[in-house]
Coordinates of C-alpha atoms in Angstrom, one line a residue:
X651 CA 165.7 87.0 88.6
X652 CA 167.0 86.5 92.1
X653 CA 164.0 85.2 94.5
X654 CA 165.5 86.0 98.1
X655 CA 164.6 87.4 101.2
X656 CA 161.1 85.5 101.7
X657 CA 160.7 82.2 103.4
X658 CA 158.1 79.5 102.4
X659 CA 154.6 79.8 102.3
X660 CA 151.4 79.0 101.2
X661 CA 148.6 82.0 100.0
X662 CA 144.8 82.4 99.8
X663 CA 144.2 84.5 97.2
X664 CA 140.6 84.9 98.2
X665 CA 141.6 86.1 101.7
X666 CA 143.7 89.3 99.8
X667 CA 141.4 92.1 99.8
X668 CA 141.4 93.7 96.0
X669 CA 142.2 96.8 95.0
X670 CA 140.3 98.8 91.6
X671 CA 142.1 99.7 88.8
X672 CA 139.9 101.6 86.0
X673 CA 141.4 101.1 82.7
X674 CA 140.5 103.6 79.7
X675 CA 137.3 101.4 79.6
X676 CA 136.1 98.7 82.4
X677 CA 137.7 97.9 85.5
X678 CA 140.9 95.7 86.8
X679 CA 140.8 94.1 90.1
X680 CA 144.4 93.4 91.3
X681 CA 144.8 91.1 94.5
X682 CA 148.6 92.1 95.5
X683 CA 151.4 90.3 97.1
X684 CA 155.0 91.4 97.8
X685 CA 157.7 89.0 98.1
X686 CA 161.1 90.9 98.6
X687 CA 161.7 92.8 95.3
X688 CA 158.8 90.8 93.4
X689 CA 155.4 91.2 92.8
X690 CA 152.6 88.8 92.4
X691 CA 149.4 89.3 91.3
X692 CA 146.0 87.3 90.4
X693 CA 144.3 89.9 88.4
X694 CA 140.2 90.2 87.2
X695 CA 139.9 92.2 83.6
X696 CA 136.3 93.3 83.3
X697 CA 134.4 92.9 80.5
X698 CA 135.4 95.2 77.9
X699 CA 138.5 96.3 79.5
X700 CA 141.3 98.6 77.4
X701 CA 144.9 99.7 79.4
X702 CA 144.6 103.1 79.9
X703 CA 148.5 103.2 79.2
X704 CA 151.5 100.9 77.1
X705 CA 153.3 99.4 79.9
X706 CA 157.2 99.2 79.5
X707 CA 157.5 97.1 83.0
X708 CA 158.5 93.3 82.8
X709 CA 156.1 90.7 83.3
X710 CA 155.7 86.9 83.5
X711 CA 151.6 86.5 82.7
X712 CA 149.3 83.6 82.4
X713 CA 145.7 83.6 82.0
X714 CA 143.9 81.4 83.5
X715 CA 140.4 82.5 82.5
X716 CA 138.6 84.2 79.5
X717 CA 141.0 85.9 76.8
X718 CA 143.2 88.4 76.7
X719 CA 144.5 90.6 73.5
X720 CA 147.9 91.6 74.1
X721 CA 149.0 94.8 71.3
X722 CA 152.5 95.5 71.0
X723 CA 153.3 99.2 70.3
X724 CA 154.6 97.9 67.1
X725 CA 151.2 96.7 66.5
X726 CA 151.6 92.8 66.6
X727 CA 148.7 90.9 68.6
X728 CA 148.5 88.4 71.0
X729 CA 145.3 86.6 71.8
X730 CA 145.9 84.7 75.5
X731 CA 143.3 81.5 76.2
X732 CA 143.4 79.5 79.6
X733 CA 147.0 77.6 79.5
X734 CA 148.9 80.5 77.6
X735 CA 151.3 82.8 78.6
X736 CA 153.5 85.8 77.6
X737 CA 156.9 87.3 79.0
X738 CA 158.8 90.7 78.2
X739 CA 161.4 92.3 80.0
X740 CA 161.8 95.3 81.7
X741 CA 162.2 98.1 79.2
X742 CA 161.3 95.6 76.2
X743 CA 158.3 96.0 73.8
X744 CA 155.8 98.8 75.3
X745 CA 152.5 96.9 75.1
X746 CA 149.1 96.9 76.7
X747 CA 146.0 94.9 76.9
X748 CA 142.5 94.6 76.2
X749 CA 139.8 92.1 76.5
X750 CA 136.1 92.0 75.3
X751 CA 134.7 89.1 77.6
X752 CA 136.8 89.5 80.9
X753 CA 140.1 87.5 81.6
X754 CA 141.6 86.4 84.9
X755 CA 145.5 86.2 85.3
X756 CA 148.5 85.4 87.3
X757 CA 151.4 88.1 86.9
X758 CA 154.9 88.0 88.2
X759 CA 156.8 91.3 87.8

């Protein structure tokens, strides 16, 4: 990953306005920020929430709060706490989430 074309600078995640994202059930709530060709994201899973689609786009993603169940189209699972984190690459294992008692996270992609 090449990090360029942004300077230094501090941000207050509770000052980004949120945008919705329904999932095939409950709701995501993504607070955006765009730093040259990468994105950053703190992101709310409802309770209940299911992907509506299997993502193929790359992602660095920790959670921070409640859990998150990660399925692989390959059907492996992942089960995310506070403290853990996943990658994948661009392209790599389609895979999509899910959680029954909402989740917060922190995504780089």
């Amino acid at each position: 990953m090449q990090m360029s074309d942004f300077p230094f600078g501090v941000t207050d995640w509770s000052a980004i306005a949120p945008t919705e994202h329904p999932g095939a059930s409950g709701m995501a709530l993504w607070r955006t920020c765009q730093f040259g060709n990468i994105r950053v994201r703190m992101v709310e899973y409802s309770a209940g929430y299911l992907a509506d689609h299997w993502c193929r786009k790359g992602h660095i993603l920790l959670c921070l709060e409640g859990e998150l169940l990660t399925e692989l189209a390959d059907g492996r699972r992942f089960m995310l706490t506070p403290g853990l984190s996943y990658q994948v690459e661009d392209e790599g294992e389609p895979h999509r989430s899910s959680t029954q008692t909402g989740a917060r996270l922190f995504i780089v992609d």
